[in-house]
PDB file of C-alpha atoms in Angstrom:
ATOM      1  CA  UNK L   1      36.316  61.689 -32.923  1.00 37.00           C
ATOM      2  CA  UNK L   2      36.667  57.705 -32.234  1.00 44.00           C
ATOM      3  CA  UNK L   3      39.271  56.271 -29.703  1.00 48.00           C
ATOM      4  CA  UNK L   4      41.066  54.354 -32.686  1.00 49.00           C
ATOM      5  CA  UNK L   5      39.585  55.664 -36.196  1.00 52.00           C
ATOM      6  CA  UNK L   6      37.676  52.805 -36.592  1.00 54.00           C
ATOM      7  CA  UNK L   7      33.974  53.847 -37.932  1.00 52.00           C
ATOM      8  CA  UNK L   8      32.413  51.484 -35.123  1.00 53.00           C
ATOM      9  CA  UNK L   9      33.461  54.337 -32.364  1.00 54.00           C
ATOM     10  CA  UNK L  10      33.022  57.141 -34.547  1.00 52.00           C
ATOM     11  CA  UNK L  11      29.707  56.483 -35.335  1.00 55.00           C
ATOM     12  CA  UNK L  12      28.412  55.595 -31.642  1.00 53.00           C
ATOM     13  CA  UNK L  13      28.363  59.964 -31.255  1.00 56.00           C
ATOM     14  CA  UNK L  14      26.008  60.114 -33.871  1.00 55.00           C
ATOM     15  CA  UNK L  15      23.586  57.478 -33.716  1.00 57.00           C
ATOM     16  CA  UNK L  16      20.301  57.329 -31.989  1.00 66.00           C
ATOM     17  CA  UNK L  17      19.398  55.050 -29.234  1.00 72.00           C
ATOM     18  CA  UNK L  18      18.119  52.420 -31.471  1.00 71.00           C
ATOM     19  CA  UNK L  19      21.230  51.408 -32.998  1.00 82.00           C
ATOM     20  CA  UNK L  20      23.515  51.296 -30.341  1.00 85.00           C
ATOM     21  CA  UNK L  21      22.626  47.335 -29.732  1.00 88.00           C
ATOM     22  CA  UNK L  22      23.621  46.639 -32.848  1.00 91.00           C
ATOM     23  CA  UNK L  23      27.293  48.802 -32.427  1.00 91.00           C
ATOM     24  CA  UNK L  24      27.707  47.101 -29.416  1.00 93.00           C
ATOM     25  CA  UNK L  25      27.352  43.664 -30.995  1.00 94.00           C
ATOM     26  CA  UNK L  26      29.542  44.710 -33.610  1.00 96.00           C
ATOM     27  CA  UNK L  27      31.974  45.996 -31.627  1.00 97.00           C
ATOM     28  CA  UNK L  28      31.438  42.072 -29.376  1.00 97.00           C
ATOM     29  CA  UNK L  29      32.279  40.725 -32.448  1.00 97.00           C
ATOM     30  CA  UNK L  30      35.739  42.863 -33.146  1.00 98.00           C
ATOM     31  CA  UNK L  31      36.776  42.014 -29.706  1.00 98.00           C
ATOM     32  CA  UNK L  32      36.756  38.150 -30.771  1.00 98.00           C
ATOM     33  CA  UNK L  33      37.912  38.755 -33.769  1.00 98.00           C
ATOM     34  CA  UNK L  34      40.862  40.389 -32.103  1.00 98.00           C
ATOM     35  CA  UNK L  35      41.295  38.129 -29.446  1.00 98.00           C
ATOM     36  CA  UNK L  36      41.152  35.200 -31.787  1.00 98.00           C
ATOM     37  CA  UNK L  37      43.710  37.167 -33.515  1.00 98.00           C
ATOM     38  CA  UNK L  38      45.782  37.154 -30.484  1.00 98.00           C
ATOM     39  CA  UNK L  39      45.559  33.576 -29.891  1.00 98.00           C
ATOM     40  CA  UNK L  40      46.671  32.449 -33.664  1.00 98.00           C
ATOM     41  CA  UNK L  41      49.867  34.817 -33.261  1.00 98.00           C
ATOM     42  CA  UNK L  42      50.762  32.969 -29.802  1.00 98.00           C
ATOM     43  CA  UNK L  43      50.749  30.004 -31.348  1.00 98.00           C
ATOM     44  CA  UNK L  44      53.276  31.011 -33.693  1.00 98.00           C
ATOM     45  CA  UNK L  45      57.061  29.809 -33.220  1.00 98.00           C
ATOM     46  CA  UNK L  46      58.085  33.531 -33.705  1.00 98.00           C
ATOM     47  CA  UNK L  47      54.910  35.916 -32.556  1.00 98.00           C
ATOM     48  CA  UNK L  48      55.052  39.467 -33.416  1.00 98.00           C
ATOM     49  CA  UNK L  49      54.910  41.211 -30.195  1.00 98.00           C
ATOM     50  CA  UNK L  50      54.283  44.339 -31.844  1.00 98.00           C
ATOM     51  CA  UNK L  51      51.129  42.814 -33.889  1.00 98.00           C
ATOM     52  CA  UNK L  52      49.761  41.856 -30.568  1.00 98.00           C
ATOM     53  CA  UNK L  53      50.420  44.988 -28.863  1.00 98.00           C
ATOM     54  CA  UNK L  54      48.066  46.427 -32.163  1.00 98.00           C
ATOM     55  CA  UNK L  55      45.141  44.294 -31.368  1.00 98.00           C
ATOM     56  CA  UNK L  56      45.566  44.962 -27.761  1.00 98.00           C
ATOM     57  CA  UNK L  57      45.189  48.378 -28.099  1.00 98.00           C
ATOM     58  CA  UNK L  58      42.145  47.917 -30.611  1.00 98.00           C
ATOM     59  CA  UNK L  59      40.280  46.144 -27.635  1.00 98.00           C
ATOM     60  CA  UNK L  60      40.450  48.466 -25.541  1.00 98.00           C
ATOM     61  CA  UNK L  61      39.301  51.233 -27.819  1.00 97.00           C
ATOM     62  CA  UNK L  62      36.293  48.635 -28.758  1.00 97.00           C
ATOM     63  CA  UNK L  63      35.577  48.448 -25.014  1.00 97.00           C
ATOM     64  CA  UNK L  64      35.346  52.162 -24.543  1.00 97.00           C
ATOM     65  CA  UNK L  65      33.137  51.839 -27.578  1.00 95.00           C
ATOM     66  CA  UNK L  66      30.761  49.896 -25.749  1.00 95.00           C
ATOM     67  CA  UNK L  67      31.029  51.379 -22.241  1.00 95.00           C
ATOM     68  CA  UNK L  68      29.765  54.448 -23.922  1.00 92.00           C
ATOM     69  CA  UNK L  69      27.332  52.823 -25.717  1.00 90.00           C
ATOM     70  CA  UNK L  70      25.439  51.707 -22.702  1.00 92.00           C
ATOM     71  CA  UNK L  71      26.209  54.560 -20.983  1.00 90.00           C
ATOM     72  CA  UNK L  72      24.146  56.612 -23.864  1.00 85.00           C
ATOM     73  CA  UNK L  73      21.388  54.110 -23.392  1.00 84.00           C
ATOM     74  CA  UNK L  74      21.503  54.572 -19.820  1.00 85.00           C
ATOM     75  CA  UNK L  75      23.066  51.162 -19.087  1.00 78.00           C
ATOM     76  CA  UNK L  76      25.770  51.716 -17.167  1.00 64.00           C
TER      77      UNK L  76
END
């Protein structure tokens, strides 16, 4: 089972080694996402601390994602 639900990590048990490039980019791309996220609600007069804390938590479970990811294609 994923880290966070999200297909991304599900998936990365399943695949073969040719598509775990392209779950690691995707998952690259979710950690900007996020962290662009992040930024935006700083900016904010009134951030929601607990919003943050969300997409926090999502990178991390993204990172695992890709740690094991490289791991399965012997990159790590």
């Amino acid at each position: 089972m994923s880290l966070d639900g999200s297909p991304e990590c599900y998936n990365l048990y399943f695949m073969g080694k040719s598509h775990f490039k392209k779950a690691i980019s995707s998952l690259e791309s979710r950690i900007a996402e996020h962290k662009e996220k992040i930024r935006l609600e700083l900016e904010k007069d009134f951030p929601d601390p607990g919003l943050i804390n969300h997409w926090e938590k999502e990178i991390i479970a993204f990172e695992q994602g890709i740690k094991q990811a490289l791991k399965r294609l012997g990159k790590n």
